[in-house]
Tab-separated table of C-alpha atoms in Angstrom:
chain	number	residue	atom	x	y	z
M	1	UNK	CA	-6.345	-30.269	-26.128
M	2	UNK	CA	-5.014	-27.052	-24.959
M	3	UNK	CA	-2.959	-26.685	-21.295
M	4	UNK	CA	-4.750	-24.480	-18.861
M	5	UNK	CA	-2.852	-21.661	-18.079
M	6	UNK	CA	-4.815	-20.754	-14.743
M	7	UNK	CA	-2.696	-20.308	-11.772
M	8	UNK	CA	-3.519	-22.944	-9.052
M	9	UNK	CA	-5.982	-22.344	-6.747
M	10	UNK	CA	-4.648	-21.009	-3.197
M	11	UNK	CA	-5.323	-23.500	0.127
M	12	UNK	CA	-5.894	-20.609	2.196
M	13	UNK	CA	-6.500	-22.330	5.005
M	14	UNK	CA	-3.436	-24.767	4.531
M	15	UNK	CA	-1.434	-21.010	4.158
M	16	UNK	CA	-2.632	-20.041	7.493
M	17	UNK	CA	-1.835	-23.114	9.223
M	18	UNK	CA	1.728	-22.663	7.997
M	19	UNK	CA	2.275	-18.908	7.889
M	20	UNK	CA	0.189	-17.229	10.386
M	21	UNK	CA	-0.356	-19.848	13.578
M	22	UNK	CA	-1.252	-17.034	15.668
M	23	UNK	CA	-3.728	-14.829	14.137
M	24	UNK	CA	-5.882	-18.446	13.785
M	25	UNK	CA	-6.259	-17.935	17.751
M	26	UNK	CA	-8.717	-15.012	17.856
M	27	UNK	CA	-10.523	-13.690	14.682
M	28	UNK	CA	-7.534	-10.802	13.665
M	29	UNK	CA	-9.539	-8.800	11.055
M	30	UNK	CA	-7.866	-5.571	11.264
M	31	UNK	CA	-5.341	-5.540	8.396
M	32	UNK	CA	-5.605	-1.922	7.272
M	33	UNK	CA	-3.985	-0.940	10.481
M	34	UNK	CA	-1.200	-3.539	11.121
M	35	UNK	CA	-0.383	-6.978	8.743
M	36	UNK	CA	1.073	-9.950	10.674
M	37	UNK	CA	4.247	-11.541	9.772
M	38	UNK	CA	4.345	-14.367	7.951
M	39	UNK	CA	5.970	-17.262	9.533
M	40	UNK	CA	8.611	-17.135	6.461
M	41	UNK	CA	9.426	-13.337	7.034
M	42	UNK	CA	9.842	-14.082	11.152
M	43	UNK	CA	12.324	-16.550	10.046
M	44	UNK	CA	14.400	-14.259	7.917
M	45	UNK	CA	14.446	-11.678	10.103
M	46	UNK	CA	15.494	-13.367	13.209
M	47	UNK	CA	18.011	-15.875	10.900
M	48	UNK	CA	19.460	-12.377	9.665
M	49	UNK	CA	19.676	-10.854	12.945
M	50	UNK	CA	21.475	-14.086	14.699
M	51	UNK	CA	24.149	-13.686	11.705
M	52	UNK	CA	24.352	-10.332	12.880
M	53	UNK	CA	25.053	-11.099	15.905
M	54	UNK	CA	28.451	-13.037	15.064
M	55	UNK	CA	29.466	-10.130	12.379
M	56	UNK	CA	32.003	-12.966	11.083
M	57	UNK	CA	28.544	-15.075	9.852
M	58	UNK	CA	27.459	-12.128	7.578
M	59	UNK	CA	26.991	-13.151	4.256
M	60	UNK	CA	28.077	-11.444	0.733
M	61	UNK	CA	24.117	-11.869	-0.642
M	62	UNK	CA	23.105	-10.352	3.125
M	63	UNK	CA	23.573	-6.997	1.576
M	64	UNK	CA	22.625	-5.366	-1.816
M	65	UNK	CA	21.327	-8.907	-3.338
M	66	UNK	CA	19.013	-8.793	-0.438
M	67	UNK	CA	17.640	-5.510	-1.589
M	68	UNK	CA	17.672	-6.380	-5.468
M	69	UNK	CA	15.358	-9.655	-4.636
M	70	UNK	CA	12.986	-7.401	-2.444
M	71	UNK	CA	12.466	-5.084	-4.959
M	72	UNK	CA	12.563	-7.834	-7.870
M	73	UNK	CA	9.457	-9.149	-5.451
M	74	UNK	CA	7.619	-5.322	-5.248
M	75	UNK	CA	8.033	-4.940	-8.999
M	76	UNK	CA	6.285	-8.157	-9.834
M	77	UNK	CA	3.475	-7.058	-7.602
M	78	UNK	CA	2.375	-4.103	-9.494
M	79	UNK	CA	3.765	-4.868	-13.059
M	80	UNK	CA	6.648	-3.414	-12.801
M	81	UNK	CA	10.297	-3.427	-13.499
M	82	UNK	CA	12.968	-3.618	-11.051
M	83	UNK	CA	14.585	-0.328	-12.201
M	84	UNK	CA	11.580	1.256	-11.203
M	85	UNK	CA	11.456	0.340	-7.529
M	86	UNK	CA	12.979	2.000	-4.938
M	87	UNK	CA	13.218	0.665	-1.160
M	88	UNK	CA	11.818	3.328	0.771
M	89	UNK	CA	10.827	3.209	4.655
M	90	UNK	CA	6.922	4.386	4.278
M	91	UNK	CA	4.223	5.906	2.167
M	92	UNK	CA	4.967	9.632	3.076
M	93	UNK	CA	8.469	9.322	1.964
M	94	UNK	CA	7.548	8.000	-1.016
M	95	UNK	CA	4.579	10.934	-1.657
M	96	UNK	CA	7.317	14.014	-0.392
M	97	UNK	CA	9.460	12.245	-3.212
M	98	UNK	CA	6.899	13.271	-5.464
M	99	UNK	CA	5.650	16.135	-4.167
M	100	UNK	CA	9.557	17.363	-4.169
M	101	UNK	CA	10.771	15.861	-6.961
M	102	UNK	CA	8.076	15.849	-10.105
M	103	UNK	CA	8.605	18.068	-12.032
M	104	UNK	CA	5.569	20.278	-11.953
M	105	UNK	CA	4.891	23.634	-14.608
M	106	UNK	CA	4.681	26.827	-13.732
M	107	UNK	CA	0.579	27.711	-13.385
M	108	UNK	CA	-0.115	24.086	-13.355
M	109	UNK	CA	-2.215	22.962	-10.031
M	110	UNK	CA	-2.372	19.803	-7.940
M	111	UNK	CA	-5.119	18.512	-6.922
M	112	UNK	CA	-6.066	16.145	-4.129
M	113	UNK	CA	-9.548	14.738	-2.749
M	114	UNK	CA	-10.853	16.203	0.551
M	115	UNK	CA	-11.034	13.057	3.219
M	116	UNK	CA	-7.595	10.848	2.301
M	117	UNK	CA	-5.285	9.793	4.563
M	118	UNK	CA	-3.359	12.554	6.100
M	119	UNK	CA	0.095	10.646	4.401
M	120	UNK	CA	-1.066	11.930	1.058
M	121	UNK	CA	-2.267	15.514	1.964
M	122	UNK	CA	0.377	17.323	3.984
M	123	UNK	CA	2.999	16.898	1.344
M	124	UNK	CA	0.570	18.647	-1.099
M	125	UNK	CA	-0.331	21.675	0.814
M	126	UNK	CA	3.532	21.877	2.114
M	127	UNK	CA	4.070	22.693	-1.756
M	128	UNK	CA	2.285	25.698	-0.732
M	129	UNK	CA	3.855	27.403	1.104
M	130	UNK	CA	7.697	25.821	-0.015
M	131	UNK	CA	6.683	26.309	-3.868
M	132	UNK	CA	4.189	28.713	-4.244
M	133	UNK	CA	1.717	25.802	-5.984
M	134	UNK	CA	-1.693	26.062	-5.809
M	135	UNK	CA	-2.889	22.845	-4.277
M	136	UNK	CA	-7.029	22.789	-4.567
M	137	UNK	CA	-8.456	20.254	-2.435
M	138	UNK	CA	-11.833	18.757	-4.181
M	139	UNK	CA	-14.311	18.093	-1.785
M	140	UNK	CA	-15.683	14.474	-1.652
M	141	UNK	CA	-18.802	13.222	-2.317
M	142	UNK	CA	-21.841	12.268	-0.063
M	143	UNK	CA	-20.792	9.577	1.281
M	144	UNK	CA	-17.351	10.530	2.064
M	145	UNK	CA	-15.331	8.876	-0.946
M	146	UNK	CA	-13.054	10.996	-4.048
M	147	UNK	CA	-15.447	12.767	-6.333
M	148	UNK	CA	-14.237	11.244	-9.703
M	149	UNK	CA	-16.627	12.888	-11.765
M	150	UNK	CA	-15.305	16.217	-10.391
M	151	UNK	CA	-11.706	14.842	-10.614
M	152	UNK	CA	-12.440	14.197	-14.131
M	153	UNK	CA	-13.910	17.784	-14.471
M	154	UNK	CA	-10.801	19.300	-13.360
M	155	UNK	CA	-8.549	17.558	-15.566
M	156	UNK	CA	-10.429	18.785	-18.634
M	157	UNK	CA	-9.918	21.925	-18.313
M	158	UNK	CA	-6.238	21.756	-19.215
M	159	UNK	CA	-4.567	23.297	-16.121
M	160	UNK	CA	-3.721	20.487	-13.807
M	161	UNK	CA	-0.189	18.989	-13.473
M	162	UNK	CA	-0.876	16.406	-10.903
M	163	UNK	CA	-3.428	14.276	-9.380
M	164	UNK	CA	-3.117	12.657	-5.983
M	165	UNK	CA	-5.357	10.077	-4.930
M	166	UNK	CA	-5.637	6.749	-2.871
M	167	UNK	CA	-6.049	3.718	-4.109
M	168	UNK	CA	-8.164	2.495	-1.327
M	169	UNK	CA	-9.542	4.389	1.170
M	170	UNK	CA	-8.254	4.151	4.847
M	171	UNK	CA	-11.699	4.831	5.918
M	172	UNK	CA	-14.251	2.264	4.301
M	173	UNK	CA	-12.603	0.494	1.900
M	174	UNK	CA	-13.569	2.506	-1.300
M	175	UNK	CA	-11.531	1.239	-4.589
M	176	UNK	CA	-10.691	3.855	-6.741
M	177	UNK	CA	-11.386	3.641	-10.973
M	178	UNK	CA	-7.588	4.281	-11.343
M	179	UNK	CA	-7.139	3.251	-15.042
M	180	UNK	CA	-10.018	5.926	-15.859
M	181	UNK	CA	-8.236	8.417	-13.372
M	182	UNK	CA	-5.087	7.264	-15.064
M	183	UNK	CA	-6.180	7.791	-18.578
M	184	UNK	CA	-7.663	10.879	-17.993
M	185	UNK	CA	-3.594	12.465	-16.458
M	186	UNK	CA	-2.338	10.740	-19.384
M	187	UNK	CA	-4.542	13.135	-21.826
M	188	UNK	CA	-4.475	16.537	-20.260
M	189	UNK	CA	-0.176	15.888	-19.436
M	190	UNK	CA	-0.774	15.553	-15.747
M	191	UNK	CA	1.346	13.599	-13.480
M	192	UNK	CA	-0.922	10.765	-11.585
M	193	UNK	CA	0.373	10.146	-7.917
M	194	UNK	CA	-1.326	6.716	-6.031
M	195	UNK	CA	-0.846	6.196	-2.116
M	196	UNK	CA	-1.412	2.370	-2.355
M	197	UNK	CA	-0.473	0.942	0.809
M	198	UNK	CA	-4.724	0.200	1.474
M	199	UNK	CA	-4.482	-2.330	-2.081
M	200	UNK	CA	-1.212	-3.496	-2.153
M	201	UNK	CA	-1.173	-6.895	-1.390
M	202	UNK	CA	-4.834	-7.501	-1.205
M	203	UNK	CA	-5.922	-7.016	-4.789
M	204	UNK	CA	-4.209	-6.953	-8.149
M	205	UNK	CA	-3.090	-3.542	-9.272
M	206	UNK	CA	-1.187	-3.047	-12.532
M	207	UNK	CA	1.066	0.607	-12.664
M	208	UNK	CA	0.605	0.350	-16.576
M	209	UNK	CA	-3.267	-0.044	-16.475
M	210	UNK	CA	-3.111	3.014	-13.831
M	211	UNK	CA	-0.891	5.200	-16.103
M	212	UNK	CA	0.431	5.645	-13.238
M	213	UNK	CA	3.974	8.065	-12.863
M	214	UNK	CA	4.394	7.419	-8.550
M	215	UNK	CA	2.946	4.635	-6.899
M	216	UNK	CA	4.139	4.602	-3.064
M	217	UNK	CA	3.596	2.221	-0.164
M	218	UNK	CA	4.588	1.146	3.331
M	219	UNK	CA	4.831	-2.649	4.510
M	220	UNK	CA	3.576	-2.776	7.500
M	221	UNK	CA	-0.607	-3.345	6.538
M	222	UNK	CA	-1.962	-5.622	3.654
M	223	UNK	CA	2.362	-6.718	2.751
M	224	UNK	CA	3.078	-8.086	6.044
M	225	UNK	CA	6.151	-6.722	6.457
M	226	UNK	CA	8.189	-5.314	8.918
M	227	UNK	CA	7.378	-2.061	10.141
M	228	UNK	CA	9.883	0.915	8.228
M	229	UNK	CA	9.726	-1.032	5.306
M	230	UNK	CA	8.209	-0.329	2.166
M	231	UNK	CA	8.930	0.799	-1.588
M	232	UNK	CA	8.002	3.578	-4.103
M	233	UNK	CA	7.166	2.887	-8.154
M	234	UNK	CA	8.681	5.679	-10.466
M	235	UNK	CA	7.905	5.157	-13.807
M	236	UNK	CA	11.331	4.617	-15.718
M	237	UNK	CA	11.267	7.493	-18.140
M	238	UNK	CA	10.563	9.805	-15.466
M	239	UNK	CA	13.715	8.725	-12.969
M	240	UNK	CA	16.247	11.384	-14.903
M	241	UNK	CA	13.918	13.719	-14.781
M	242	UNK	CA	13.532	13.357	-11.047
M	243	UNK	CA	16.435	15.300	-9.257
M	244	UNK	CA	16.566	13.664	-5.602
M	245	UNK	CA	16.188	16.291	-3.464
M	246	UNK	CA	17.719	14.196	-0.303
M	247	UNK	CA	20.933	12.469	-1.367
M	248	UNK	CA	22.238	9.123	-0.377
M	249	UNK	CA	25.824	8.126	-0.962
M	250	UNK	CA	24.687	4.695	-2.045
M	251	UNK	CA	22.645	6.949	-4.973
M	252	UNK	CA	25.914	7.448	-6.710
M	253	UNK	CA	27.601	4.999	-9.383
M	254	UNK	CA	31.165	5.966	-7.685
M	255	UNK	CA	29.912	4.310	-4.449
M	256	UNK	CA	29.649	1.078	-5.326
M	257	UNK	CA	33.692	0.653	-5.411
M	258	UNK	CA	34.442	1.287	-2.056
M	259	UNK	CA	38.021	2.127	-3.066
M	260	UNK	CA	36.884	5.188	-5.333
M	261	UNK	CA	34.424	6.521	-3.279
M	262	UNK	CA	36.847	9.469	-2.009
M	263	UNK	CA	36.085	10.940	-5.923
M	264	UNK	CA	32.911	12.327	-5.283
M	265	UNK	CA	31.774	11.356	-8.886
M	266	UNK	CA	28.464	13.216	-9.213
M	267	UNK	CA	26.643	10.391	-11.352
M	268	UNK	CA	23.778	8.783	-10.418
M	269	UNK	CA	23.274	5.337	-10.070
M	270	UNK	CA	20.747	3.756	-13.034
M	271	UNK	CA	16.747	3.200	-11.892
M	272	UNK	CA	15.009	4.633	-8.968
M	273	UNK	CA	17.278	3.285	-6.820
M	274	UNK	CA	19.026	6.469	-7.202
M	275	UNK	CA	15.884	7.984	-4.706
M	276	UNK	CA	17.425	5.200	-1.490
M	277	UNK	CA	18.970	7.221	1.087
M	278	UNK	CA	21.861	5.347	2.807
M	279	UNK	CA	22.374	2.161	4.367
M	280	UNK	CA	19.189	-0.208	4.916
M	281	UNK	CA	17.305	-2.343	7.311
M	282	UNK	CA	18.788	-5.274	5.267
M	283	UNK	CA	16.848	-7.664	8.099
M	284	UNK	CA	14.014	-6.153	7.461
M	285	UNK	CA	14.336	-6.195	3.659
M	286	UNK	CA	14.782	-9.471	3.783
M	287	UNK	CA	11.399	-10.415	5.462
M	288	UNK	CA	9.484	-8.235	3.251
M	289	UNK	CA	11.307	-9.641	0.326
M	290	UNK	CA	9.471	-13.357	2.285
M	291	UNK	CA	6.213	-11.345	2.659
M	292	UNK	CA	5.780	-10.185	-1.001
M	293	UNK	CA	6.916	-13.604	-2.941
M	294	UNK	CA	4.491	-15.439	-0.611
M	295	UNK	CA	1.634	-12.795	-1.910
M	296	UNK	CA	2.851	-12.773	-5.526
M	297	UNK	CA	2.398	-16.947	-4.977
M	298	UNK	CA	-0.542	-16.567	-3.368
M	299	UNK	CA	-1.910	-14.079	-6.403
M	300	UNK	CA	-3.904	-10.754	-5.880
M	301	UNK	CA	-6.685	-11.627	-7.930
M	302	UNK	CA	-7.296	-14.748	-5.463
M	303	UNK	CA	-7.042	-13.244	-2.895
M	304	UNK	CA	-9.253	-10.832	-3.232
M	305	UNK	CA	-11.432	-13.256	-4.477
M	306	UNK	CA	-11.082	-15.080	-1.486
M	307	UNK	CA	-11.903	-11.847	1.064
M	308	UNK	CA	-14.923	-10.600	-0.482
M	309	UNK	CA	-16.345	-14.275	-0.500
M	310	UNK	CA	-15.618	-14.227	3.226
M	311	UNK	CA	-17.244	-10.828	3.901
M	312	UNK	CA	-20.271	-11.601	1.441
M	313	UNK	CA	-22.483	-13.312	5.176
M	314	UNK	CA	-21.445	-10.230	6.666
M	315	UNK	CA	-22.933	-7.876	4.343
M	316	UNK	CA	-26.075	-9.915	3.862
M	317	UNK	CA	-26.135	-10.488	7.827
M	318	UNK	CA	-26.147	-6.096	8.117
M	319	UNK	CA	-28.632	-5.363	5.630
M	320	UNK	CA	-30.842	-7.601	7.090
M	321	UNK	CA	-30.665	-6.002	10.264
M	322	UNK	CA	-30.995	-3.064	8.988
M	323	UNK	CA	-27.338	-1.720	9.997
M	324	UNK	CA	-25.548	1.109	7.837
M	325	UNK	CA	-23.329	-0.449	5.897
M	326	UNK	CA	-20.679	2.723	4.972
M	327	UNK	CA	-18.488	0.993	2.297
M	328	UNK	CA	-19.502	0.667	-1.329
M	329	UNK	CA	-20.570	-2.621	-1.539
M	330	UNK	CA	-20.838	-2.605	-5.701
M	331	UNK	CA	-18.215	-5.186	-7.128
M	332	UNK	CA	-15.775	-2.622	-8.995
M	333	UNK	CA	-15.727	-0.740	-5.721
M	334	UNK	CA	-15.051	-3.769	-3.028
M	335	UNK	CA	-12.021	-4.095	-0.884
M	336	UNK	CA	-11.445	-6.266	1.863
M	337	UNK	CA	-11.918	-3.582	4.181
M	338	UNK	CA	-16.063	-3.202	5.227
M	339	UNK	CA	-17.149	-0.675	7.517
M	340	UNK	CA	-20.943	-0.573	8.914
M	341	UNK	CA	-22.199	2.358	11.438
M	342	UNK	CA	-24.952	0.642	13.913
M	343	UNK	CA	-26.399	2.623	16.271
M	344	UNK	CA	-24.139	2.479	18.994
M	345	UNK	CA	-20.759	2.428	16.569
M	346	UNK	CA	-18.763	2.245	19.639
M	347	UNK	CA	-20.499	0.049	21.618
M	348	UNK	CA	-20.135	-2.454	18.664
M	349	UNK	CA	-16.435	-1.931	18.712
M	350	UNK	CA	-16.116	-2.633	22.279
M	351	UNK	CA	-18.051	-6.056	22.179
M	352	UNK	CA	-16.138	-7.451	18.984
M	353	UNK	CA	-12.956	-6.244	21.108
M	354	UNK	CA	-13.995	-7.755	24.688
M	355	UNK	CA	-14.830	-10.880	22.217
M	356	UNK	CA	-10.842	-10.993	20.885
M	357	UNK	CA	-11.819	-9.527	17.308
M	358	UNK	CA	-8.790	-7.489	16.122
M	359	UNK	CA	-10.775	-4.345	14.406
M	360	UNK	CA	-10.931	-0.760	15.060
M	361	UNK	CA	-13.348	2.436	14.772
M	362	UNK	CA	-12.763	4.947	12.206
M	363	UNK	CA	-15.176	8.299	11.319
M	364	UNK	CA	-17.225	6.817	13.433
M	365	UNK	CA	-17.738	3.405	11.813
M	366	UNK	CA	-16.411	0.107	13.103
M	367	UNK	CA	-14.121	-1.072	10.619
M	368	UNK	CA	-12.733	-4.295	9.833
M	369	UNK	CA	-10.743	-5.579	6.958
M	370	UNK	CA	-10.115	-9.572	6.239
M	371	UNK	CA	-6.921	-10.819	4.582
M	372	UNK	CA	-5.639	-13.816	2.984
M	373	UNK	CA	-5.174	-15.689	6.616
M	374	UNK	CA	-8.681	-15.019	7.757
M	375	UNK	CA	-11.339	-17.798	7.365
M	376	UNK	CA	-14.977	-18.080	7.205
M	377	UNK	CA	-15.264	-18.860	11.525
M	378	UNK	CA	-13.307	-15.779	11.823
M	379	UNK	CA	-16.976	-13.588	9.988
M	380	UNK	CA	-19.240	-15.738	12.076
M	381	UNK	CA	-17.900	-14.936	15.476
M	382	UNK	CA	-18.173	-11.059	14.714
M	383	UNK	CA	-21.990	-11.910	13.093
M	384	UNK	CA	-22.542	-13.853	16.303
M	385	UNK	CA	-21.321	-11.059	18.545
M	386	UNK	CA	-23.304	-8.707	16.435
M	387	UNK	CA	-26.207	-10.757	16.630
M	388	UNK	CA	-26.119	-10.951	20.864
M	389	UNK	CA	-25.206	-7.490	21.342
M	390	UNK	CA	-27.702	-5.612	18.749
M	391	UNK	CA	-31.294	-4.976	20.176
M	392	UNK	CA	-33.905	-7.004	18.849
């Protein structure tokens, strides 16, 4: 008889018990915005910092092995290799180091959907006016989200060098089709750019399946890390072809023998961790490298699995009462981020709040977006708020 190869199932619960004791107090639903820190990271960090404290404590493996296993962790995230991961301190750095730093052909345009996060739209129409590149925002569709078709339209006729797009969006949760997105750069030459700090660490995501060249993402939502922390994915037979336009001394080979660093050797070091500027939040590093093993054990595909079966009474519980439900609630478009417009959007907001729900309003729309920690009595106290505050 054959071995099952199926991961083990998670104990979500049991993980919560262990890892986040405080967001079990009040229903914390409100991951897009901010990601707790596991109790694992919290230890790290502080164990780090007391060791820094008493410089004589500091450890060999405090420093660059610290920053190899964090980005050892990131790479196995999004099917990557650890040559291709750079430690970068948010998801704009890692989009200007694309915008700057791809290398885009003359008469080739960039295009970008109408409605993303502002991260991944000011470093496109900076090329503008720093590059002369014509940057054509495509307006979304009806109900707010990319217009793929259009995307796809675009791309066809032969003139596009880049695509930028989210993988999730901030504002309801909308997955993108990135491996069809993906395919279609791949054809027509184009360079494919993802801002995936809304799907990073709450549903599987494979760079390869994306085709995608830059992948970039901050730490501090679904990765539950540290704030400042975060990484960037360059696909490894673009690095060389990448000149960093903001050089760090660590960047260069010569560095790394601190008696031979006065020869100013102009070789850069191998992988994208050429694209690191300087010396690093090692602490920091070292509770996100915590954060990401713990999701890599915990898997993507189970927990996302896990979220959507939590949120599945909410969306019944809204369409029954007849509440606009602004996220796309079809399978290959979920996320565990749903956002429903009632009639009084803000009203809603305020009577989850004054009932300790962690969520927030955004276009509008009260948003809220479940993680691994959260639990199904965590959806039935914002269903029973709902259900005392909503005229009958």
């Amino acid at each position: 008889m054959a071995l099952s190869t199926a991961p083990p199932q998670t104990d979500f619960c049991a993980l919560r018990d262990a890892e986040f004791e405080y967001v079990a107090r009040s229903p914390y639903l409100n991951a897009a915005s901010v990601g707790p820190l596991p109790e694992r990271a919290r230890r790290a960090i502080d164990a780090y910092n007391l060791r820094r404290s008493n410089p004589h404590a500091l450890r060999g493996d405090d420093f660059e092995p610290t920053l190899v296993r964090c980005r050892q962790a990131a790479a196995a995230l999004i099917g990557a290799g650890e040559d291709e991961i750079a430690l970068l301190p948010n998801t704009s750095f890692g989009v200007n180091l694309a915008a700057l730093c791809l290398p885009l052909e003359a008469g080739r345009r960039v295009i970008v959907s109408d409605r993303e996060f502002p991260a991944n739209m000011y470093p496109w129409l900076a090329l503008r006016r720093l590059r002369g590149v014509r940057v054509d925002v495509i307006p979304a569709e009806a109900r707010g989200n990319p217009d793929e078709a259009r995307i796809l339209e675009e791309l066809a006729r032969g003139d596009v060098g880049l695509v930028a797009l989210s993988a999730v969006q901030f504002t309801n949760g909308w997955l993108a089709d990135g491996e069809t997105i993906g395919r279609a750069c791949r054809a027509q030459g184009a360079w494919f750019v993802v801002d995936g700090i809304q799907a990073l660490g709450q549903l599987p995501l494979d760079v390869a399946a994306w085709n995608a060249h830059v992948l970039a993402t901050g730490g501090q939502k679904w990765l539950c890390s540290p704030f400042g922390t975060g990484f960037t994915y360059v696909r490894r037979e673009l690095v060389g072809r990448m000149e960093p336009r903001v050089v760090g001394w660590t960047a260069m080979a010569a560095s790394a023998d601190l008696e031979r660093v006065l020869e100013y050797r102009q070789e850069w070091v191998p992988g994208a961790r050429r694209f690191e500027v300087g010396a690093q939040p090692w602490q920091d590093y070292a509770g996100m490298a915590e954060s990401l093993e713990l999701l890599g054990e915990a898997g993507p595909a189970q927990i996302r699995a896990h979220v959507l079966a939590l949120l599945d009474p909410l969306a019944a519980f809204l369409e029954e009462r007849g509440v606009e439900v602004v996220s796309d609630m079809r399978p290959e478009r979920r996320s565990g981020i749903i956002s429903f417009r009632p009639a009084d959007a803000a009203g809603a907001f305020d009577a989850l709040t004054q009932a300790g729900v962690g969520c927030v309003l955004r276009e509008g729309a009260v948003r809220l977006s479940a993680h691994l920690y959260n639990q199904p009595e965590d959806v039935a106290t914002v269903m029973n708020v709902l259900d005392g505050w909503m005229p009958r």
